[in-house]
mmCIF file of C-alpha atoms in Angstrom:
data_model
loop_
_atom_site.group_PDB
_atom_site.id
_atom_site.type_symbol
_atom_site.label_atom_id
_atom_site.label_comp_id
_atom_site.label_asym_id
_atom_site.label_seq_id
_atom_site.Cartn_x
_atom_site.Cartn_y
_atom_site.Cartn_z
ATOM 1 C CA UNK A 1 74.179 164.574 -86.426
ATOM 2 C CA UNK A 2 71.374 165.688 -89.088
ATOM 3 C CA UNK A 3 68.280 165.085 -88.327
ATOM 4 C CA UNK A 4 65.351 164.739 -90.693
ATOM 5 C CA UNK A 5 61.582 165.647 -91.213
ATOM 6 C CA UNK A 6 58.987 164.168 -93.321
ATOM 7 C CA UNK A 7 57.035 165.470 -96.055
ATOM 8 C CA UNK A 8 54.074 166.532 -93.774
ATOM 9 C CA UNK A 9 56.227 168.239 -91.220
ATOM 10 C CA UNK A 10 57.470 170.267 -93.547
ATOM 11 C CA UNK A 11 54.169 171.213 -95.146
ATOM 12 C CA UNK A 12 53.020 172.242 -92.112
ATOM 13 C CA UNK A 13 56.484 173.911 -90.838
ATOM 14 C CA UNK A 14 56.424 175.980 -94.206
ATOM 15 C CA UNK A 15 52.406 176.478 -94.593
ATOM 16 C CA UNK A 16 52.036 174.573 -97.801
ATOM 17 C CA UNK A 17 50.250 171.329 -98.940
ATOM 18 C CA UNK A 18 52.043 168.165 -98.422
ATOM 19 C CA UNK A 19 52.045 167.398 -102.178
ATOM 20 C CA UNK A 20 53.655 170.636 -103.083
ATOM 21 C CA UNK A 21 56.484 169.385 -100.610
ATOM 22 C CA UNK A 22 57.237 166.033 -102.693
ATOM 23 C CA UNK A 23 57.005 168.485 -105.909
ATOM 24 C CA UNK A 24 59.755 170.625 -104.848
ATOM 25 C CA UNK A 25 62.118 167.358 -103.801
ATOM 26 C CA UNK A 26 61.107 165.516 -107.202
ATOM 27 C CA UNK A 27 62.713 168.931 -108.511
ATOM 28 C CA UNK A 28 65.826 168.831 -106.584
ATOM 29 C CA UNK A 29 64.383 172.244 -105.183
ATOM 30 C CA UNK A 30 65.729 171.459 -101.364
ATOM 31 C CA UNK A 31 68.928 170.359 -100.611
ATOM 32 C CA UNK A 32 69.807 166.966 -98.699
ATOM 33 C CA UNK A 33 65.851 165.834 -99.326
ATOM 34 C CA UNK A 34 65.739 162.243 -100.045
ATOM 35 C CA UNK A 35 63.562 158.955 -101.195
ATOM 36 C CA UNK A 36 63.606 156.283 -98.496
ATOM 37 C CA UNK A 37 60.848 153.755 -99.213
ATOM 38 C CA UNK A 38 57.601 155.718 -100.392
ATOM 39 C CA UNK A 39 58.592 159.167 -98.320
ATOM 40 C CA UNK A 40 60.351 162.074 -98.556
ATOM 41 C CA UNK A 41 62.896 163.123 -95.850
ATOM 42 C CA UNK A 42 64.141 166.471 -95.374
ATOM 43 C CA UNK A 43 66.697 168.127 -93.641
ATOM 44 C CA UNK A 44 65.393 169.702 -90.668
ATOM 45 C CA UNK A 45 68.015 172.992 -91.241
ATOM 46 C CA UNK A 46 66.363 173.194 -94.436
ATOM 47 C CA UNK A 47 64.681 176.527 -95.597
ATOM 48 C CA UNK A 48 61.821 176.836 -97.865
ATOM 49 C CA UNK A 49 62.119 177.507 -101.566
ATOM 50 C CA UNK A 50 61.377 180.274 -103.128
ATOM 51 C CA UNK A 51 57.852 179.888 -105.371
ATOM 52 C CA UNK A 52 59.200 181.346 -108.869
ATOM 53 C CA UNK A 53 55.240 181.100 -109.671
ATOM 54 C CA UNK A 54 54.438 183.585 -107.102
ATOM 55 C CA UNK A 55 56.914 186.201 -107.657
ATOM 56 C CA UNK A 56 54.365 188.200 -110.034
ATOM 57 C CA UNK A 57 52.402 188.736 -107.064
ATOM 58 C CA UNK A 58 54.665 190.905 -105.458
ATOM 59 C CA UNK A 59 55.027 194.749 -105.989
ATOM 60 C CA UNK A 60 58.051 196.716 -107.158
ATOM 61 C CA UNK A 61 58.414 199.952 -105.509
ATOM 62 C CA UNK A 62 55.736 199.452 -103.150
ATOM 63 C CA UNK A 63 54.611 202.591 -100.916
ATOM 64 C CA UNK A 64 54.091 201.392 -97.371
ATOM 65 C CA UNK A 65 50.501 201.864 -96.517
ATOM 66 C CA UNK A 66 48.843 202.728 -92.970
ATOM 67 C CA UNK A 67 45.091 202.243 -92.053
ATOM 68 C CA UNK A 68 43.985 205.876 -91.605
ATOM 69 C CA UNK A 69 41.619 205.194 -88.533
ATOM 70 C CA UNK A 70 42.358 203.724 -85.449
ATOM 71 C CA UNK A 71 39.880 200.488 -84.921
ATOM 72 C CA UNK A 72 38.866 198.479 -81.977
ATOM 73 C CA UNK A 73 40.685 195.061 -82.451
ATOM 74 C CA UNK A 74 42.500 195.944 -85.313
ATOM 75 C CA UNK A 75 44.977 193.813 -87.071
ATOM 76 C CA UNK A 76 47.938 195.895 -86.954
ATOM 77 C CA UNK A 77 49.908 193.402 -84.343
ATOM 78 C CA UNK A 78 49.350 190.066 -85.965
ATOM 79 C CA UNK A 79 49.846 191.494 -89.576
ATOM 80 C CA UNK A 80 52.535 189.477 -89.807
ATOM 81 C CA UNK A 81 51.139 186.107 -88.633
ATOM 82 C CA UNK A 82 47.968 186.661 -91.265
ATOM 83 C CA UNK A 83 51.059 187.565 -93.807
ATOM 84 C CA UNK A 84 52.377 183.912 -93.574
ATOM 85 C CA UNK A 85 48.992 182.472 -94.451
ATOM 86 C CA UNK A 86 48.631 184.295 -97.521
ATOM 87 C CA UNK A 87 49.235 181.411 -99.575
ATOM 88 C CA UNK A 88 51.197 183.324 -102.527
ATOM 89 C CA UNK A 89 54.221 180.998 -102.112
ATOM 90 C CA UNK A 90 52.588 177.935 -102.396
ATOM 91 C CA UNK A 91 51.216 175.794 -104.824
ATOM 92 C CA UNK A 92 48.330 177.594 -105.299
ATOM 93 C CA UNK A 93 47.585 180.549 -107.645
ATOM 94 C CA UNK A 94 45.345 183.196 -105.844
ATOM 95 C CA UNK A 95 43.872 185.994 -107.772
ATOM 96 C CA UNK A 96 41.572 187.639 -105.813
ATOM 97 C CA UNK A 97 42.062 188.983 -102.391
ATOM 98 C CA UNK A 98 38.267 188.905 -100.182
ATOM 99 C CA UNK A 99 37.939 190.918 -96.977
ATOM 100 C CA UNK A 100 33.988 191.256 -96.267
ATOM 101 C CA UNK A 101 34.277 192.424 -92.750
ATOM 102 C CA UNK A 102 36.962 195.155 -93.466
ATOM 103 C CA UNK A 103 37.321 197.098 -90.405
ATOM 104 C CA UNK A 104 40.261 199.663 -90.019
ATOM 105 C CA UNK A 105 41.938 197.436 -92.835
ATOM 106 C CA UNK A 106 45.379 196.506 -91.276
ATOM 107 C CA UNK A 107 45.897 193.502 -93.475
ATOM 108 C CA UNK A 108 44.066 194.936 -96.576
ATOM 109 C CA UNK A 109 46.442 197.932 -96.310
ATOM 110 C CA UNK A 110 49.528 195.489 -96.014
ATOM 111 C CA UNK A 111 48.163 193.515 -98.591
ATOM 112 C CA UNK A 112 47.732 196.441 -101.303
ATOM 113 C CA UNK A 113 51.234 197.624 -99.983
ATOM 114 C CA UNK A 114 53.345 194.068 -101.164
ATOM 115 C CA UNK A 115 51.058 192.404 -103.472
ATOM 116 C CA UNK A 116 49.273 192.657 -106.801
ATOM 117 C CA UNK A 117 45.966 190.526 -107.249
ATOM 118 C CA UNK A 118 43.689 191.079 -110.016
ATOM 119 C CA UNK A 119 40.541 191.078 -107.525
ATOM 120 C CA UNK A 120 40.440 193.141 -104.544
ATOM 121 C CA UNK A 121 36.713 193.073 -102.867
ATOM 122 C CA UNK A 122 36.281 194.622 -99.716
ATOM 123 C CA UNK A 123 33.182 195.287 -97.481
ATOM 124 C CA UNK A 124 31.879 196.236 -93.899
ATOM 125 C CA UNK A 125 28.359 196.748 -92.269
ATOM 126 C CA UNK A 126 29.534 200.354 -90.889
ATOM 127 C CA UNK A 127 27.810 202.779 -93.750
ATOM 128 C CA UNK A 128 29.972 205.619 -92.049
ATOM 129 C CA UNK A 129 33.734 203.678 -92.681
ATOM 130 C CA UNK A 130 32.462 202.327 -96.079
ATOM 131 C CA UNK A 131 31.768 205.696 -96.495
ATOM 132 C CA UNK A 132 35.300 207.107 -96.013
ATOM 133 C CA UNK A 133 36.839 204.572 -97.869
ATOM 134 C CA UNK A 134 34.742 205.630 -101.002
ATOM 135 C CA UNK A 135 35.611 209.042 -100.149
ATOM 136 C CA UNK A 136 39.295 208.816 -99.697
ATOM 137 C CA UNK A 137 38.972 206.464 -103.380
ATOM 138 C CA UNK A 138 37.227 208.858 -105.400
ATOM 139 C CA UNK A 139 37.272 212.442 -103.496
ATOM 140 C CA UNK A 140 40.631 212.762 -101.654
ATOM 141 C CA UNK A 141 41.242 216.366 -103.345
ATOM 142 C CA UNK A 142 37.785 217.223 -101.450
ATOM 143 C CA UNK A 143 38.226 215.295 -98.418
ATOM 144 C CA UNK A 144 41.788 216.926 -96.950
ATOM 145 C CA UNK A 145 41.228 220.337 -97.377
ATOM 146 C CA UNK A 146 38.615 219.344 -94.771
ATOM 147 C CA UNK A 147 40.525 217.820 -92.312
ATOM 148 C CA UNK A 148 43.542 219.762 -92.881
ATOM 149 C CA UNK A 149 41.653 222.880 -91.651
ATOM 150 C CA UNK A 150 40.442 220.578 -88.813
ATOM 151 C CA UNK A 151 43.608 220.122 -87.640
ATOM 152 C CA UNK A 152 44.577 223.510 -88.375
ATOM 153 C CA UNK A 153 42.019 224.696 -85.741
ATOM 154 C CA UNK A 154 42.204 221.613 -83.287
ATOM 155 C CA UNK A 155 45.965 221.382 -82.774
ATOM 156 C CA UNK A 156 46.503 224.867 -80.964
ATOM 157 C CA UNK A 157 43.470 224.583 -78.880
ATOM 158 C CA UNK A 158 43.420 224.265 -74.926
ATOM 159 C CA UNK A 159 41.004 221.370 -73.427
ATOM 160 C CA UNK A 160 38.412 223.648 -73.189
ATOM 161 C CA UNK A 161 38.554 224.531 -76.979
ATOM 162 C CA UNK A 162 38.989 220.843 -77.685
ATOM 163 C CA UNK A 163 36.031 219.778 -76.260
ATOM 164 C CA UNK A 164 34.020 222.324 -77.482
ATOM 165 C CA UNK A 165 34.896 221.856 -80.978
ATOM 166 C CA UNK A 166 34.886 217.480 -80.732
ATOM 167 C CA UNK A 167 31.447 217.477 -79.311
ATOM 168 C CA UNK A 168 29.773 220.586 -81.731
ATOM 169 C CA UNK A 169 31.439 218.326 -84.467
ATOM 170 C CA UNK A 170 29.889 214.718 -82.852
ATOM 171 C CA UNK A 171 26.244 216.510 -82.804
ATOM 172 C CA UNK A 172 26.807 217.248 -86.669
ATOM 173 C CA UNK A 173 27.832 213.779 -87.393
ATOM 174 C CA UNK A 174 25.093 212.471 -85.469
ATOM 175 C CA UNK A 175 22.395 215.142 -87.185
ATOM 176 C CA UNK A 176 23.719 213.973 -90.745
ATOM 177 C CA UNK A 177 21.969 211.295 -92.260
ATOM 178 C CA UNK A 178 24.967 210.494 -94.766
ATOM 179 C CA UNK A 179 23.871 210.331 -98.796
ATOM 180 C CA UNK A 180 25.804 211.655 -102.008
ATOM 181 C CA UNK A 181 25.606 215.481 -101.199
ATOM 182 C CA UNK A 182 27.417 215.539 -97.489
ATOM 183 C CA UNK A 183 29.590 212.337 -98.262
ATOM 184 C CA UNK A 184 33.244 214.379 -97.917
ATOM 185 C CA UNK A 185 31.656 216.316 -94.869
ATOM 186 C CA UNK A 186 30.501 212.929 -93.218
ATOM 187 C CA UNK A 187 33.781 211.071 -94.158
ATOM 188 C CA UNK A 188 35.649 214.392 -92.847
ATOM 189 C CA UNK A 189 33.993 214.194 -89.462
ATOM 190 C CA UNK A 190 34.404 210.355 -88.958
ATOM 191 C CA UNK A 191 38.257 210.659 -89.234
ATOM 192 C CA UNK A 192 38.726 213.403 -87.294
ATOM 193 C CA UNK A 193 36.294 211.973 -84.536
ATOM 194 C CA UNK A 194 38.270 208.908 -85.017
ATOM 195 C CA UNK A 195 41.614 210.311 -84.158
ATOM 196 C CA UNK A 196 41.027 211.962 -81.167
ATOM 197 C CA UNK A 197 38.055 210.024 -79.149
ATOM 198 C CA UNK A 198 39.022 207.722 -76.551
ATOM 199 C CA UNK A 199 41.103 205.493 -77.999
ATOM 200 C CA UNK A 200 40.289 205.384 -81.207
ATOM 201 C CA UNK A 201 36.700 203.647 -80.432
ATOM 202 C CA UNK A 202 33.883 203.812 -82.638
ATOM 203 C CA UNK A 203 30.726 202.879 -80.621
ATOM 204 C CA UNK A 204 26.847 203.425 -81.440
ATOM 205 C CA UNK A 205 23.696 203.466 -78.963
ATOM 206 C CA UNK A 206 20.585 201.852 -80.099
ATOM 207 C CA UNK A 207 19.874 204.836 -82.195
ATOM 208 C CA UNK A 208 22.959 204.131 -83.948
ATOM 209 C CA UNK A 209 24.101 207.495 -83.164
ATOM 210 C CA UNK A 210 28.330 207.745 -82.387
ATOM 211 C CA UNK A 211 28.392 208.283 -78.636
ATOM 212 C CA UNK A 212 32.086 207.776 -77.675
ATOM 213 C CA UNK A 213 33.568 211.125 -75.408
ATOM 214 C CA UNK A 214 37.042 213.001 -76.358
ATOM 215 C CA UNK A 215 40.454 211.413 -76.076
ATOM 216 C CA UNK A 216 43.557 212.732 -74.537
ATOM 217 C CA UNK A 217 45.505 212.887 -77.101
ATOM 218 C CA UNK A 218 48.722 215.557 -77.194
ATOM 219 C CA UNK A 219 49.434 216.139 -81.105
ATOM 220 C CA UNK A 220 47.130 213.738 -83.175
ATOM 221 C CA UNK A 221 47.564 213.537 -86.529
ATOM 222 C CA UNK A 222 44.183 214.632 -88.060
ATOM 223 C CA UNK A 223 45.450 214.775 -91.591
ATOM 224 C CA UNK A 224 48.163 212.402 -92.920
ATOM 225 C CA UNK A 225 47.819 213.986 -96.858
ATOM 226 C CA UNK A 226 50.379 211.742 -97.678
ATOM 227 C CA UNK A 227 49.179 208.561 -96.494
ATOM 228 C CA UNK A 228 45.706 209.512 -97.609
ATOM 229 C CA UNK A 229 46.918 209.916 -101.254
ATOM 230 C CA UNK A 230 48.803 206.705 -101.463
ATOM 231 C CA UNK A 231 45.764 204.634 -100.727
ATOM 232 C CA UNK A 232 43.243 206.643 -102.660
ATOM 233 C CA UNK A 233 46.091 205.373 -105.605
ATOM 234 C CA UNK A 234 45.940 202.195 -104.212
ATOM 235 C CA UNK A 235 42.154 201.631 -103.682
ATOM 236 C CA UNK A 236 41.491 202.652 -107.682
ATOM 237 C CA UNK A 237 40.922 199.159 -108.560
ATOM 238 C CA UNK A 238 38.962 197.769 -105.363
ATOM 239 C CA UNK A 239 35.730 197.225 -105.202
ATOM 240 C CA UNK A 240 33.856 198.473 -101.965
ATOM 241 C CA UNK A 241 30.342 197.453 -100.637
ATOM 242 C CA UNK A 242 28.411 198.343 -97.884
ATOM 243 C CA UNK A 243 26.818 195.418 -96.452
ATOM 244 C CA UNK A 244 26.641 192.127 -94.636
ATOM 245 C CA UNK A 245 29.553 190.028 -94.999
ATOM 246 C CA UNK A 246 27.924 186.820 -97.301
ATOM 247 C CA UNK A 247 27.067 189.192 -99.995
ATOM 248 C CA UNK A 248 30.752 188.321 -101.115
ATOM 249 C CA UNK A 249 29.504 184.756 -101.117
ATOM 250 C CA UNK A 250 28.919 185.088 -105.326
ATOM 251 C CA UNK A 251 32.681 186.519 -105.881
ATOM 252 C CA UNK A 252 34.441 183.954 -103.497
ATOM 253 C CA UNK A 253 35.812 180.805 -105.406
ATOM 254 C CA UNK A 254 39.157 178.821 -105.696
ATOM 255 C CA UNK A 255 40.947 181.231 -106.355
ATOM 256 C CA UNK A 256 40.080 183.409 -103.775
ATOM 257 C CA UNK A 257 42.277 184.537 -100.454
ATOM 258 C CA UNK A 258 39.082 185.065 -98.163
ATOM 259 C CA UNK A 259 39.856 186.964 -94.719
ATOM 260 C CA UNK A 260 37.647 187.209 -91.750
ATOM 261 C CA UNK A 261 38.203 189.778 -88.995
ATOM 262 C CA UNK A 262 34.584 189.855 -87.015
ATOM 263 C CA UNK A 263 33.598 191.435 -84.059
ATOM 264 C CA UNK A 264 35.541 189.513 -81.023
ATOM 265 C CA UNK A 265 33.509 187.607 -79.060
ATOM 266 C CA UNK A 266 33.763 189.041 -75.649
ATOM 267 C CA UNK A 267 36.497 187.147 -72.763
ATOM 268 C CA UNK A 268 35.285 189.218 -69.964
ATOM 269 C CA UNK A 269 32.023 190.811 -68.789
ATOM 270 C CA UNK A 270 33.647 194.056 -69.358
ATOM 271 C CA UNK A 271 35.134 193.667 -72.596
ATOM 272 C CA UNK A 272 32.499 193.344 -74.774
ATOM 273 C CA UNK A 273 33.373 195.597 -77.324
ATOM 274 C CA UNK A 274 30.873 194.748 -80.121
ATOM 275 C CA UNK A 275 28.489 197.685 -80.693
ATOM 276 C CA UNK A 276 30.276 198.904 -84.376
ATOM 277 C CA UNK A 277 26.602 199.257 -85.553
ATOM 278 C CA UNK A 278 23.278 199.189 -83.466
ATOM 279 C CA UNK A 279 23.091 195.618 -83.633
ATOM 280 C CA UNK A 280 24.714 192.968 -81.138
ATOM 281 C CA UNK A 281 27.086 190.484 -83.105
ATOM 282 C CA UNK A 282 26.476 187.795 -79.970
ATOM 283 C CA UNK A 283 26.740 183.917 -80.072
ATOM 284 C CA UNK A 284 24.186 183.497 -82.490
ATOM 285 C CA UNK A 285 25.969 186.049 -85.087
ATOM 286 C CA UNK A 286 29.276 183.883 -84.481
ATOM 287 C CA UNK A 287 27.629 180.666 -85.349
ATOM 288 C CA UNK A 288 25.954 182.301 -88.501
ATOM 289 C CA UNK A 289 29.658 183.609 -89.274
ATOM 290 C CA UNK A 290 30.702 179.785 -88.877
ATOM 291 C CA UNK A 291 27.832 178.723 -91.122
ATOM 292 C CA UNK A 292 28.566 180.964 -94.069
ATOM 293 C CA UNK A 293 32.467 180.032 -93.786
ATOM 294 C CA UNK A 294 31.053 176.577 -93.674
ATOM 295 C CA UNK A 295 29.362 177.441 -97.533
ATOM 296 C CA UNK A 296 32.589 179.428 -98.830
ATOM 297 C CA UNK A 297 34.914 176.424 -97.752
ATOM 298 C CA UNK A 298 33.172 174.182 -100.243
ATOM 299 C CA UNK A 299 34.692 176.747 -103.331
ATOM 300 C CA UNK A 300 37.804 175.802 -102.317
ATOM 301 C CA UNK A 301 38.935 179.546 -101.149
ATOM 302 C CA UNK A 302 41.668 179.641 -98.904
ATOM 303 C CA UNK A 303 39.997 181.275 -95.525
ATOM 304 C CA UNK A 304 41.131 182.406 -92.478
ATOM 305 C CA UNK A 305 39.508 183.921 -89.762
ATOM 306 C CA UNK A 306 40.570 185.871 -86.640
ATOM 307 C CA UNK A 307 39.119 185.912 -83.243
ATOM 308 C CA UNK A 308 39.188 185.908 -79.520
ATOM 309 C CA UNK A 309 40.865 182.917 -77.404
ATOM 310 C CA UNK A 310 37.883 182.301 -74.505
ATOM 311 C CA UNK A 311 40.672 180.004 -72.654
ATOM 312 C CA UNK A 312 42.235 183.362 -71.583
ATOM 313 C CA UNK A 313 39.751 183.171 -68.445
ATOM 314 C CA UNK A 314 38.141 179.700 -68.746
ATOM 315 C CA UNK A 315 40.198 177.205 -70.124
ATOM 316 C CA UNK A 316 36.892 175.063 -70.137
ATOM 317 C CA UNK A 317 35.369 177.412 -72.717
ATOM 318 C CA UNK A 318 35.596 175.153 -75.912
ATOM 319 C CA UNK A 319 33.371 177.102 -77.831
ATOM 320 C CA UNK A 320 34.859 178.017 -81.066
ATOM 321 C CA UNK A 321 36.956 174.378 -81.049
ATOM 322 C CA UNK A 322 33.425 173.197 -80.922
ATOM 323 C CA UNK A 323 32.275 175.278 -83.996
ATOM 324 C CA UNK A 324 35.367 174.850 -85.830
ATOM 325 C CA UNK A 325 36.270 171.014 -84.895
ATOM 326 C CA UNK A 326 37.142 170.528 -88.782
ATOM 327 C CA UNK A 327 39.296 173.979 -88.951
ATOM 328 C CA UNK A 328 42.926 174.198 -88.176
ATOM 329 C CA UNK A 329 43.071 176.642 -85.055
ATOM 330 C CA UNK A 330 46.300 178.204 -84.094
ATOM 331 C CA UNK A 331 46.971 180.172 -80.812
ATOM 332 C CA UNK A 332 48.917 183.810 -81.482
ATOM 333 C CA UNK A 333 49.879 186.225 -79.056
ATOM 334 C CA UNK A 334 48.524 190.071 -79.062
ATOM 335 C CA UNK A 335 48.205 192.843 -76.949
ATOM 336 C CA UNK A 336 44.772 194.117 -75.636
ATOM 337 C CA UNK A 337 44.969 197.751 -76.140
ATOM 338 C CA UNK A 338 41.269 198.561 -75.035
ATOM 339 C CA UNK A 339 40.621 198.357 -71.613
ATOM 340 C CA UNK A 340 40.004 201.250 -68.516
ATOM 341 C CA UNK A 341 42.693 199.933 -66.664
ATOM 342 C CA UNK A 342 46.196 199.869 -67.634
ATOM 343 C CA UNK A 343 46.668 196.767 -65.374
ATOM 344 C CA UNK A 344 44.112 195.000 -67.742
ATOM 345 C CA UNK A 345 46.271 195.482 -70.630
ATOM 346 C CA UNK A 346 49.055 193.100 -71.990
ATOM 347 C CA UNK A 347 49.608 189.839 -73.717
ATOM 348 C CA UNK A 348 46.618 187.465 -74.248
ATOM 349 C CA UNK A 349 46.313 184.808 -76.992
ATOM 350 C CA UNK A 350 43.569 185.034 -80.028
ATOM 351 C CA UNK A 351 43.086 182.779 -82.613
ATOM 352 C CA UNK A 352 43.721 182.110 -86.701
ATOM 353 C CA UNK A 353 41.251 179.522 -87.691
ATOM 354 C CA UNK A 354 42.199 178.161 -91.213
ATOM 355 C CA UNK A 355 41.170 175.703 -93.397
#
């Protein structure tokens, strides 16, 4: 027997507004829908139409792009659940694409891999990534012959070598205050400290100096020229700031796919991972974060936001239902990948919050 759904089940099966849903059945756009009384019915074996408004987004020939750092809580795993929110295939028309906390850049890089948008902005408080996404944008003939003979010389090295050449090139990070004329060096250094510290972490003391010790790492790959090249291509038309995340505040409006990825507020006394910069993002950062989404959501932007689940270890722990009792918060599995112990690592849930 074939059973049926209504309008708003399917909106919310297929991740677009209600109204789009009677649209597409006024237009004899899914098969077996029907008019009884005021509401639509649909089949419940039936499959979303394709958006012919939305193909123009997408990219012909795309070149698959990586992030080319390793970072602490990055998207990589739940690329594809952030993929389905990107509301390309629904009714509305998006043309810019907002990232202000930019990290490691596992959606951006997906993003500038499938789609064309005529407004990329993307930011991040860390001077030092900001800086090597600048560098790999406008320098990339400067910036692999540097790490290219870094890996040249790393590579064959025993531990001993390793470690002598990873922590003589940490003290020159840290002795560099970055600015125009050491830009490739200081980009150079960041990757290649990035690729083989312990597990891919980038943490500051108070002094904001880079403080994480070597990795174990068998055959990292220091230089991916390849890679690097495709995004430098890729990152022509993007505009990158250095800087707190509400100074996109003036660029976000309707038409604007807004992504959040902040530091994750901590689910164990152990695991509180936060210290990209000198300064703490703690409780009172998160509700600031809520504020300023708060502001944005009155544009009209689509917005969604990642974070940590605190029910993995108190399911009493209400704390970001409580600041975002008017968002739509959905549960998604990931892996932790950070953590001393290997028995502390597996599946835990974090959350999408949406409007």
């Amino acid at each position: 027997m074939l059973s049926f759904i209504s309008a708003k089940e399917a909106a919310e099966k297929w991740n677009i507004s209600q109204r789009r849903v009677a649209i597409l059945c006024s237009e004899n756009r899914i098969d077996g829908a029907m008019m009884v009384g005021n509401m639509w019915i649909i089949p419940g074996t039936a499959e979303k139409p394709v958006d012919k408004r939305t193909i123009r987004y997408e990219k012909q020939n795309a070149v698959q792009l990586k992030p080319f750092v390793k970072w602490v809580g990055g998207k990589g795993q739940l690329v594809g659940e952030l993929e389905k929110m990107l509301p390309t295939k629904g009714e509305k028309v998006i043309t810019k694409y907002v990232e202000p906390m930019v990290g490691g850049g596992a959606l951006l890089f997906n993003v500038l891999s499938k789609f064309d948008f005529e407004q990329i902005y993307i930011s991040d408080i860390n001077a030092e990534l900001i800086n090597a996404y600048r560098v790999i944008k406008n320098n990339v003939d400067l910036l692999i012959p540097k790490l290219t003979e870094t890996q040249i010389l790393f590579l064959p090295m025993d531990e001993n070598g390793r470690k002598y050449l990873y922590y003589s090139s940490r003290d020159r990070f840290n002795s560099l205050e970055l600015n125009e004329s050491n830009s490739v060096e200081k980009a150079a250094l960041f990757i290649f400290l990035n690729k083989t510290c312990f597990n891919g972490l980038y943490r500051v003391n108070k002094k904001g100096q880079f403080n994480v010790p070597m990795g174990a790492y068998k055959n990292p790959c220091i230089c991916d020229e390849e890679n690097l090249r495709n995004i430098s291509r890729a990152l022509k038309n993007v505009e990158i700031v250095c800087g707190d995340y509400t100074f996109s505040k003036n660029i976000i409006d309707e038409n604007s796919f807004v992504y959040l990825d902040p530091p994750y507020r901590p689910i164990s006394q152990t695991s509180g991972f936060t210290s990209y910069n000198a300064d703490i993002f703690d409780d009172n950062e998160q509700v600031r974060l809520a504020k300023f989404i708060d502001e944005i959501n009155e544009t009209g932007a689509k917005i969604v936001l990642s974070n940590s689940d605190p029910q993995n270890i108190n399911e009493e722990d209400t704390f970001f239902e409580d600041l975002y009792k008017s968002y739509k918060i959905k549960k998604v599995e990931a892996s932790r990948m950070i953590n001393s112990k290997s028995d502390g690592r597996g599946k835990i849930k974090e959350l999408l919050i949406c409007n």
